mmCIF file of C-alpha atoms in Angstrom:
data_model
loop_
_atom_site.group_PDB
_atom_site.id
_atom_site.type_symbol
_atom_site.label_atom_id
_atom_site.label_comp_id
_atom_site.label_asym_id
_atom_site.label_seq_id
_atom_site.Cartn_x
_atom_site.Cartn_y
_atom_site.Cartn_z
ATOM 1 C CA UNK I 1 36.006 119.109 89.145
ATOM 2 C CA UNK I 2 38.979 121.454 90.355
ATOM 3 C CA UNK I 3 37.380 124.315 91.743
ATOM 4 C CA UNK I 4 40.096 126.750 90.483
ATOM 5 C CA UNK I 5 39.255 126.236 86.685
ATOM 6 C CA UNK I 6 35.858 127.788 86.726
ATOM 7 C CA UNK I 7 37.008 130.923 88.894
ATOM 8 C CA UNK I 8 36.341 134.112 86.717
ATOM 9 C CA UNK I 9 38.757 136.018 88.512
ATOM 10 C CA UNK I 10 41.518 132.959 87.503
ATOM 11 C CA UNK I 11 40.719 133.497 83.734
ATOM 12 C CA UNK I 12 41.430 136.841 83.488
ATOM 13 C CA UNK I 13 44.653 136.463 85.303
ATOM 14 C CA UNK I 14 48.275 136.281 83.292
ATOM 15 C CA UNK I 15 49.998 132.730 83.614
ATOM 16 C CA UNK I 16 52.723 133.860 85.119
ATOM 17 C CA UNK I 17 50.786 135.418 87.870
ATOM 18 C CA UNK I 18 48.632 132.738 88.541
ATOM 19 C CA UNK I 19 51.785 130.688 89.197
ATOM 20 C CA UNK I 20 52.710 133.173 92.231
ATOM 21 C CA UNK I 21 50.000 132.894 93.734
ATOM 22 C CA UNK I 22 49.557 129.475 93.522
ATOM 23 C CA UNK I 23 53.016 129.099 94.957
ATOM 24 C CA UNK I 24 52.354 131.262 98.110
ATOM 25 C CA UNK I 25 49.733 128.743 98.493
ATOM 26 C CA UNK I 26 51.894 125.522 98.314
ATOM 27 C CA UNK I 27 54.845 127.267 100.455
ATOM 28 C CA UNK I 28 52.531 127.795 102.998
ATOM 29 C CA UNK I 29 51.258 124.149 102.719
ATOM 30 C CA UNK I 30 54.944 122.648 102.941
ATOM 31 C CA UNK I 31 55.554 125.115 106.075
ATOM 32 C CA UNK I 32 52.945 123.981 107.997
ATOM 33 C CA UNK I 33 53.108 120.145 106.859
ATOM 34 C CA UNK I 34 56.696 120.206 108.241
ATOM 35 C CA UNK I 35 56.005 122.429 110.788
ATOM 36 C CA UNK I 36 53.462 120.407 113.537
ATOM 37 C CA UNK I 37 49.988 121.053 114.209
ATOM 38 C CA UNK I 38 50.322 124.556 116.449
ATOM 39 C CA UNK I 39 50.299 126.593 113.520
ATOM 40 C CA UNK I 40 47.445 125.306 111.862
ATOM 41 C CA UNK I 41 45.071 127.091 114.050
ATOM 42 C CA UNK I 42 47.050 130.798 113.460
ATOM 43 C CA UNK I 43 47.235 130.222 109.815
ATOM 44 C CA UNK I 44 43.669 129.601 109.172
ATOM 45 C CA UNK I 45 42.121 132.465 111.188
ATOM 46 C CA UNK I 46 44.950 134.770 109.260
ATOM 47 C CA UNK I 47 42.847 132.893 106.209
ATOM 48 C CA UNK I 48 40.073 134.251 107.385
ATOM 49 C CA UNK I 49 40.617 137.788 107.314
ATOM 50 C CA UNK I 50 42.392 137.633 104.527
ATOM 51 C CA UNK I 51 41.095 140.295 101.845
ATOM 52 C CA UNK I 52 39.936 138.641 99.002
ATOM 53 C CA UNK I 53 39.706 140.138 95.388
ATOM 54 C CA UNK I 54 36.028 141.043 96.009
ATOM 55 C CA UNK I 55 36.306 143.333 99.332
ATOM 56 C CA UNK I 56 39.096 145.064 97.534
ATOM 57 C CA UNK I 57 37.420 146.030 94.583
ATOM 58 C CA UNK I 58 34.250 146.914 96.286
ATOM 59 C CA UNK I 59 36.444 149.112 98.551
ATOM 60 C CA UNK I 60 38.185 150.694 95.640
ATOM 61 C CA UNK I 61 35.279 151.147 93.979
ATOM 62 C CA UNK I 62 33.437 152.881 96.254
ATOM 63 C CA UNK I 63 35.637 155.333 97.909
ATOM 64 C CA UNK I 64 36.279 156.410 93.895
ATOM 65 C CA UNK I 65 32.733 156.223 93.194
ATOM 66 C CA UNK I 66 32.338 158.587 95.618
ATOM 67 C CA UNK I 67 34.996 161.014 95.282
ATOM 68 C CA UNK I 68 34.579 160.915 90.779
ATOM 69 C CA UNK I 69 31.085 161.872 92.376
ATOM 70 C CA UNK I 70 31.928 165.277 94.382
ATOM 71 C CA UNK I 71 34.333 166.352 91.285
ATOM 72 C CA UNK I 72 31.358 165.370 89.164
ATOM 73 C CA UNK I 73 28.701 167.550 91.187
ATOM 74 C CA UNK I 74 30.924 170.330 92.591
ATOM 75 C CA UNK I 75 34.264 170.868 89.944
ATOM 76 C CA UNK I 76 32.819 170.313 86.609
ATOM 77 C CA UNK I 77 29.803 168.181 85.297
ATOM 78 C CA UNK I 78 32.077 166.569 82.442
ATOM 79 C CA UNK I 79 33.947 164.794 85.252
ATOM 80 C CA UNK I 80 30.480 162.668 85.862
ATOM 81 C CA UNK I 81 31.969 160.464 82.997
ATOM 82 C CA UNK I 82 34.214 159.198 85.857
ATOM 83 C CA UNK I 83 31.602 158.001 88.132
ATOM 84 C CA UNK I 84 29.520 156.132 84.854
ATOM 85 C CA UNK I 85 32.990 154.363 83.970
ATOM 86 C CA UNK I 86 33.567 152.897 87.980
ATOM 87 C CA UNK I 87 29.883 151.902 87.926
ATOM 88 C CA UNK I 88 30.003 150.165 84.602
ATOM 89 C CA UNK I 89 33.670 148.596 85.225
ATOM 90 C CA UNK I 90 31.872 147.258 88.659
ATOM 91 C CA UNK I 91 29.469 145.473 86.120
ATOM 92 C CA UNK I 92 31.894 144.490 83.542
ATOM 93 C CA UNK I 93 33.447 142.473 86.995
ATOM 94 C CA UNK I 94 30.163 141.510 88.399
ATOM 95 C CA UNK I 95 29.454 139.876 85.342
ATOM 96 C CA UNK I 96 32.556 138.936 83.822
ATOM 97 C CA UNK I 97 35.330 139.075 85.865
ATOM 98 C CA UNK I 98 37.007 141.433 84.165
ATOM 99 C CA UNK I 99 38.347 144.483 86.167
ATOM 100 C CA UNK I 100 40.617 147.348 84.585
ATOM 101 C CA UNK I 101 42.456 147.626 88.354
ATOM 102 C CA UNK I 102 42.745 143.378 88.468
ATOM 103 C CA UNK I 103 46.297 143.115 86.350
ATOM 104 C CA UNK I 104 47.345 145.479 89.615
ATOM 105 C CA UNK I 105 45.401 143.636 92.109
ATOM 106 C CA UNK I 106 46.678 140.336 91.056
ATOM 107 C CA UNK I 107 50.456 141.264 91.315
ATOM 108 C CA UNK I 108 50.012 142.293 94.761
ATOM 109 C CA UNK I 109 48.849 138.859 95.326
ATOM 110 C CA UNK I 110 45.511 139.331 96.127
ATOM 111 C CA UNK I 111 43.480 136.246 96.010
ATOM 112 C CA UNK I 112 40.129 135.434 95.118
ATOM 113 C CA UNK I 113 37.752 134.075 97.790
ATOM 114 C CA UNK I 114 38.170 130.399 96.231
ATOM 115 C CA UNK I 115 41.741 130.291 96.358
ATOM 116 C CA UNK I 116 41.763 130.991 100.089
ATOM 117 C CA UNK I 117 39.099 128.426 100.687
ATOM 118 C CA UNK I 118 41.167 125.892 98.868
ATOM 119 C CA UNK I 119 44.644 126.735 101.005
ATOM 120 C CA UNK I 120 41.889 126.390 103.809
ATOM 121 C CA UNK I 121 40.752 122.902 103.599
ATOM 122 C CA UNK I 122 43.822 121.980 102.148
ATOM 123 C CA UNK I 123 45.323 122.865 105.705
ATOM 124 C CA UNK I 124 42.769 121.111 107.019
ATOM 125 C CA UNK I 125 43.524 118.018 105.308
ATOM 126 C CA UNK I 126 47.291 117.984 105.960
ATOM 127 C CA UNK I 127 46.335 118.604 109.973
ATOM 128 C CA UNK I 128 44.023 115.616 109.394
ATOM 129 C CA UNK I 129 40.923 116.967 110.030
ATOM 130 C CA UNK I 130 39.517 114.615 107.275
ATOM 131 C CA UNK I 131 41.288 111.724 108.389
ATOM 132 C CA UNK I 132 38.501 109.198 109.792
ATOM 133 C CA UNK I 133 36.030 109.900 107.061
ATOM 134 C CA UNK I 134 37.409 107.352 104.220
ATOM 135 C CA UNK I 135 34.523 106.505 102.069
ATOM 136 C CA UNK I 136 32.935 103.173 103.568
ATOM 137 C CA UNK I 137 28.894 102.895 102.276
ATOM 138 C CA UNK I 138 28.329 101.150 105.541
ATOM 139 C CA UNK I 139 29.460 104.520 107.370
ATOM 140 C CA UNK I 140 28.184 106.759 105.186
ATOM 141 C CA UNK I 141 25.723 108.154 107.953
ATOM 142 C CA UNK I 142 28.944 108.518 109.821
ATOM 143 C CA UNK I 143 30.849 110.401 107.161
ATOM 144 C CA UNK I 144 28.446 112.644 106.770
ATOM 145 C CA UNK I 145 28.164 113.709 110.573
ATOM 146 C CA UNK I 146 31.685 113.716 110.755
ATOM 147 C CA UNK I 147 31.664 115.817 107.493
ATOM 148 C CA UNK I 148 30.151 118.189 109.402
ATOM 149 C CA UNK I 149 31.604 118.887 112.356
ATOM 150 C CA UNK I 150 35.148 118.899 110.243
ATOM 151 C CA UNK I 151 34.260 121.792 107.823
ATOM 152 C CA UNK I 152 31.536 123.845 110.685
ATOM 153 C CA UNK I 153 31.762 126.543 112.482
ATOM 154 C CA UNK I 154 34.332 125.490 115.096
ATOM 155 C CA UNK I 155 34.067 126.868 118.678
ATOM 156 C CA UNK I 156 36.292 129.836 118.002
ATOM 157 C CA UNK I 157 34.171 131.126 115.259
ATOM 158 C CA UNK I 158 30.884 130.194 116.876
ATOM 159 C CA UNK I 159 31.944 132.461 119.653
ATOM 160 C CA UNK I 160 33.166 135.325 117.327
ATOM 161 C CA UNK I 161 29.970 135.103 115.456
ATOM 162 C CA UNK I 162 28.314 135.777 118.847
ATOM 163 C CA UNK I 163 30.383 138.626 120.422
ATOM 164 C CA UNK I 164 29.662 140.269 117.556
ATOM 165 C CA UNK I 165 26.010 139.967 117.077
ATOM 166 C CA UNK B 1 46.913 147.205 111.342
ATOM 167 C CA UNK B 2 45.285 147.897 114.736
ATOM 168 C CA UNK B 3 42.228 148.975 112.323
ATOM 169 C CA UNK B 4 42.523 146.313 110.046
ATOM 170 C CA UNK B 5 42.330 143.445 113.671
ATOM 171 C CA UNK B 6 39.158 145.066 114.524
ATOM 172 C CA UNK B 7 36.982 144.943 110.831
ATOM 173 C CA UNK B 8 35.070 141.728 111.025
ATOM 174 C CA UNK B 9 36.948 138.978 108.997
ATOM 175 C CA UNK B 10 36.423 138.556 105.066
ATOM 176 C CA UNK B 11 35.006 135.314 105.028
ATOM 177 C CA UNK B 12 32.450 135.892 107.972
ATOM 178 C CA UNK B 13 31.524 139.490 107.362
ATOM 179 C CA UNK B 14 28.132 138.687 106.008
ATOM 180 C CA UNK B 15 27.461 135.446 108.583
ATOM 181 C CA UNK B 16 28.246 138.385 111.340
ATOM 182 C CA UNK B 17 25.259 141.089 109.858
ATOM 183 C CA UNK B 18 22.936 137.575 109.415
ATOM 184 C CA UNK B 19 19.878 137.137 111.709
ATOM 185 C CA UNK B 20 21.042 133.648 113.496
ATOM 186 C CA UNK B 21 18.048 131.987 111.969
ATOM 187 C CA UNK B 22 18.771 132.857 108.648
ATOM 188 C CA UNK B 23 22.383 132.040 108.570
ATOM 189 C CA UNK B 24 20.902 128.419 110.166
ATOM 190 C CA UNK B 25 18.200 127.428 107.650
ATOM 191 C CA UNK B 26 21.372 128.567 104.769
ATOM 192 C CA UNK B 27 23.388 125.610 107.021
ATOM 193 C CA UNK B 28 20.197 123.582 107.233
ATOM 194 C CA UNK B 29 19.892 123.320 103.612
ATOM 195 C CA UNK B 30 23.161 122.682 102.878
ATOM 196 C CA UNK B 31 23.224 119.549 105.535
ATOM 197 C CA UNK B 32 20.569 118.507 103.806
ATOM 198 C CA UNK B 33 21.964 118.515 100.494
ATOM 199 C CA UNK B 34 24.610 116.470 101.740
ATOM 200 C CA UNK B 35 22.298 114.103 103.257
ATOM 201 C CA UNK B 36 20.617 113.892 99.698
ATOM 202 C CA UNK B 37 23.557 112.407 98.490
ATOM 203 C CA UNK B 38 24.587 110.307 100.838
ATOM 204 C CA UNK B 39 26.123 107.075 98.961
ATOM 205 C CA UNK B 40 25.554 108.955 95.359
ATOM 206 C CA UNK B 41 27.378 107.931 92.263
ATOM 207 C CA UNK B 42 30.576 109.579 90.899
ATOM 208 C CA UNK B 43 28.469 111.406 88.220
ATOM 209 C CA UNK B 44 25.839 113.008 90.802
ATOM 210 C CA UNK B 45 28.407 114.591 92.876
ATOM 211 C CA UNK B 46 30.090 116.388 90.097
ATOM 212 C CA UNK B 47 26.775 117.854 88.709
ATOM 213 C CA UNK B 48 26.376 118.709 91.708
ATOM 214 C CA UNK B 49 30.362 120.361 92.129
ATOM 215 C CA UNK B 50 29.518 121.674 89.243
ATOM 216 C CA UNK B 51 26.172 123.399 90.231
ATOM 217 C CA UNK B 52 28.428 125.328 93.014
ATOM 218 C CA UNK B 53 30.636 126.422 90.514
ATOM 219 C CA UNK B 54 28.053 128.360 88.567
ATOM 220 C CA UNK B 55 26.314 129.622 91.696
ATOM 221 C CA UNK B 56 26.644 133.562 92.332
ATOM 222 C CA UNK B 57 27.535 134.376 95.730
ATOM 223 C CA UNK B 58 26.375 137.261 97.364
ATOM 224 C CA UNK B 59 29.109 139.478 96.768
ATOM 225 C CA UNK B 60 28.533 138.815 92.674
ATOM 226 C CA UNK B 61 24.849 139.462 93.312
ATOM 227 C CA UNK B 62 25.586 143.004 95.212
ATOM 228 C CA UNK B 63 28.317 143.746 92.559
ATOM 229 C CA UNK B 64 25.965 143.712 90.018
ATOM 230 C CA UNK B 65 22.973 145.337 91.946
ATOM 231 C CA UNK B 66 24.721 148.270 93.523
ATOM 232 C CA UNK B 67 26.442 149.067 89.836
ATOM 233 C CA UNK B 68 23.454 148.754 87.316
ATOM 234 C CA UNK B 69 21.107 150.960 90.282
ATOM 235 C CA UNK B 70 24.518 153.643 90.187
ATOM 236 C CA UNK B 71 24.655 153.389 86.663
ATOM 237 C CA UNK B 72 20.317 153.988 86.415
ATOM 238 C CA UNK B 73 20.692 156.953 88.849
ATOM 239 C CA UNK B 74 23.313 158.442 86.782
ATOM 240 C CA UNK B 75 21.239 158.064 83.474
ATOM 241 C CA UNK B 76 18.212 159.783 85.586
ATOM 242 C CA UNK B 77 20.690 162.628 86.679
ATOM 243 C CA UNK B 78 21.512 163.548 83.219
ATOM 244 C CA UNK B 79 18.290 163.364 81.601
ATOM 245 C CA UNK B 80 15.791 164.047 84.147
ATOM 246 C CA UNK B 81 17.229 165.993 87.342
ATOM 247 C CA UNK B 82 20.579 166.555 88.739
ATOM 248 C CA UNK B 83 19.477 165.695 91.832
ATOM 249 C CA UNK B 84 19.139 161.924 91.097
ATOM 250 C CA UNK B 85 22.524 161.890 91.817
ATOM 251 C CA UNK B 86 21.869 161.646 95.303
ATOM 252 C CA UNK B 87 21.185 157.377 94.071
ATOM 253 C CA UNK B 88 24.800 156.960 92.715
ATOM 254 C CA UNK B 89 25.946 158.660 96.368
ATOM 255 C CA UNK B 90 24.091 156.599 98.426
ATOM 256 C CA UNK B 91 25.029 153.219 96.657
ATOM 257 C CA UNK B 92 28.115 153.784 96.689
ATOM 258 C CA UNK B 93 28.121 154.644 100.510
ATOM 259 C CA UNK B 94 26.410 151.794 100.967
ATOM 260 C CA UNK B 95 28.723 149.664 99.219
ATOM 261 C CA UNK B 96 31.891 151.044 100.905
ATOM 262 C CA UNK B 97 29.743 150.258 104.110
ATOM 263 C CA UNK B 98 29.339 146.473 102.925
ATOM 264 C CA UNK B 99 32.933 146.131 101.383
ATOM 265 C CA UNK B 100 34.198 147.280 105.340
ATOM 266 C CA UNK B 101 32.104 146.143 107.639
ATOM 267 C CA UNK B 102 29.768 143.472 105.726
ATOM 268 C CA UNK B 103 26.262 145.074 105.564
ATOM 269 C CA UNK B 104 24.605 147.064 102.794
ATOM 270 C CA UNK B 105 20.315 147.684 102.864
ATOM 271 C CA UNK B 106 20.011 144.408 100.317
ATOM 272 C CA UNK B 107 21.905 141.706 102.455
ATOM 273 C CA UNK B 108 18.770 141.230 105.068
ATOM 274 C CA UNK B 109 16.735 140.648 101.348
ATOM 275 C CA UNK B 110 19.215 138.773 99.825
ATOM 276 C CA UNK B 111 19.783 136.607 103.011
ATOM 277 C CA UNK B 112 15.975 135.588 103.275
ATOM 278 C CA UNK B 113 16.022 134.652 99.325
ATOM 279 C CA UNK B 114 18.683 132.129 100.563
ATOM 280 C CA UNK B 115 21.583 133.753 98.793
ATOM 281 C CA UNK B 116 25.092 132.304 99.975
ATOM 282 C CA UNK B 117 28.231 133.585 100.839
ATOM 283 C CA UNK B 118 31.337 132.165 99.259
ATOM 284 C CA UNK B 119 32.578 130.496 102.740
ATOM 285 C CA UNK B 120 29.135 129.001 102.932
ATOM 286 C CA UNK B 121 29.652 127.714 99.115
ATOM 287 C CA UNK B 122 32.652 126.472 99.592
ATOM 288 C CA UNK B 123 31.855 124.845 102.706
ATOM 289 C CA UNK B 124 29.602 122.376 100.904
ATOM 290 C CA UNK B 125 32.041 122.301 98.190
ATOM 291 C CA UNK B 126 34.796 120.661 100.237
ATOM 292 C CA UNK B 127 32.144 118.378 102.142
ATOM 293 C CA UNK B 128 31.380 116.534 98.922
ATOM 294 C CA UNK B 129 34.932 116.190 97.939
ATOM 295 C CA UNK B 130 35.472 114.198 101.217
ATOM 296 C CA UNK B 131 32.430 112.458 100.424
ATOM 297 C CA UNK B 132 33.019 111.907 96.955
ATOM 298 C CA UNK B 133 36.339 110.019 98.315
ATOM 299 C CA UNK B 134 38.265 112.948 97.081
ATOM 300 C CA UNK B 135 40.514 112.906 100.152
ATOM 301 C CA UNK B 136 40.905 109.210 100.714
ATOM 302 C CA UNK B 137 44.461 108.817 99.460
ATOM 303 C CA UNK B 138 45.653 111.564 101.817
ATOM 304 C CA UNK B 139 48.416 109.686 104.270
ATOM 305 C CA UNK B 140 47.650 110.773 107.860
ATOM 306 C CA UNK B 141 50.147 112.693 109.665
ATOM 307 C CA UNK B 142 53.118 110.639 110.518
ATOM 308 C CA UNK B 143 52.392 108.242 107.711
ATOM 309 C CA UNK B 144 54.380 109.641 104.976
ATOM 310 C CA UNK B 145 56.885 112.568 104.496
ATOM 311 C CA UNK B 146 55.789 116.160 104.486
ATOM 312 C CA UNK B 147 56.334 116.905 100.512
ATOM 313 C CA UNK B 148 54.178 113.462 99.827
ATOM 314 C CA UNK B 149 51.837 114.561 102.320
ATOM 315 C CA UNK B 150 50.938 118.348 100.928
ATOM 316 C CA UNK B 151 51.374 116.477 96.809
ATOM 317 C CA UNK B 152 48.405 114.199 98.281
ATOM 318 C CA UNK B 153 46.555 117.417 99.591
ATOM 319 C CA UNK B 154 46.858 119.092 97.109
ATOM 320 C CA UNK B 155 45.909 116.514 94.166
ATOM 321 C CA UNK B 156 42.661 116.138 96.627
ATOM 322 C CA UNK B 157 41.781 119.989 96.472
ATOM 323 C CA UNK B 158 42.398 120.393 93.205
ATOM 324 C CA UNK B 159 40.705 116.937 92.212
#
């Protein structure tokens, strides 16, 4: 079950493009493979805060939402087409995937929230996070613990989470 | 960039504007899930893969909320009174508010009906693949070259 073939954002993304991202993704694999565990840690908070598709469009929308809104109350009431057309492009992505800005957001190599999650435990896996969990049924109960603790919150992040609560 | 350092990160944003206890009985359920299949067959964990793949995440959910209630109180403000566009405004306040900082009125809502974010998804994705076995051909580090090593990684993620 690859988890990239089912991504809505992925299908309505050119070939080509696709292939640049996913490229960005393996570079950074083969950098870090060769490069010794020390990065690891940088690269996957920088994963973190990574922008994904969905914070950028919700961004874009909005702040045009808003501003197709003044024109619309204040300059001339035709303009209130342009607030109707963000709102209903919002749903075509919502629902679809589709986006008229995505062609755009896509070349500037903006990826979608799975994408990043799959450069994410891929790092994982190549720092050998994973390593000790090779399917045995008589440690299953182990695995699964172990499971756990690999792909939680780790320390950093559980602090984070609390500073900013 | 200074601005950029200090926005909560992407992935988190929600977790951070979560009640604790909410964000733990989201984990809880997912553990469990995991426990549930402890030992399954090939075919339950890829129903199972598969059921994550259709889930909506709570940005999808909010996507579509904030846009159809924008798209009502514009309908209103042309037929009925102008002044319904004071609904369009505030979603879309709301969901500049969300898109920067990670909270919008419907997350506490949302949160309580046990919607997930698409870390929390994909957290649960990856621990089946290990436990599927999906990762079991991955040479450790030091056991193999770097290229063979990321080719194995990658085959697993992608698996």
């Amino acid at each position: 079950v690859n988890p990239l073939q089912t991504d809505r954002v992925r299908r309505h993304t050119a070939a080509a493009v696709l292939r640049r991202i996913d490229e960005v993704t393996a570079d950074s694999l083969n950098e870090h493979a060769s490069a010794g565990s020390a990065h690891f840690a940088e690269r996957l908070q920088a994963l973190d805060r990574e922008w994904d598709i969905d914070r950028t469009i919700e961004a874009e929308a909005s702040a045009m939402g808003l501003l197709a809104l003044g024109l619309g109350a204040f300059a001339s009431r035709r303009l209130l087409a342009l607030p109707v057309m963000i709102a209903a492009s919002m749903l075509l992505y919502g629902t679809t995937g589709r986006y008229p800005l995505l062609p755009i957001f896509r070349r500037l190599g903006l990826r979608t929230a799975r994408e990043i999650a799959r450069e994410r435990y891929a790092l994982k896996a190549l720092r050998g996070d994973f390593a000790h969990m090779q399917r045995e049924p008589s440690t299953a109960t182990v695995a699964t613990t172990q499971v756990r603790t690999a792909t939680g919150v780790d320390q950093r992040r559980a602090a984070e989470l609390q500073d900013t609560l | 960039m200074k601005l950029l350092e200090r926005l909560p990160a992407t992935s988190t944003r929600v977790e951070q504007n979560t009640a604790p206890e909410l964000n733990h009985a989201v984990r809880k359920r997912a553990d469990a899930e995991l426990e549930r299949l402890q030992g399954a067959s090939n075919e339950q964990f890829i129903a199972r893969l598969e059921e994550l793949d259709r889930e909506w995440d709570i940005e999808r959910l909010l996507q579509v909320n904030a846009s159809s209630l924008a798209l009502t109180g514009l309908a209103l403000a042309y037929t009925v009174d102008r002044r319904f566009l004071w609904l369009p405004a505030g979603i879309f306040t709301f969901l500049a508010q969300h898109a920067w900082q990670g909270w919008c009125p419907p997350i506490p809502l949302f949160r309580r009906l046990g919607v997930r974010t698409a870390r929390e998804i994909e957290r649960e994705r990856y621990a089946l693949k290990v436990m599927k076995g999906d990762f079991d051909h991955v040479p450790a580090p030091g056991q193999a070259d770097a290229s063979a090593r990321v080719r194995a990684v990658l085959a697993a993620v992608d698996a």
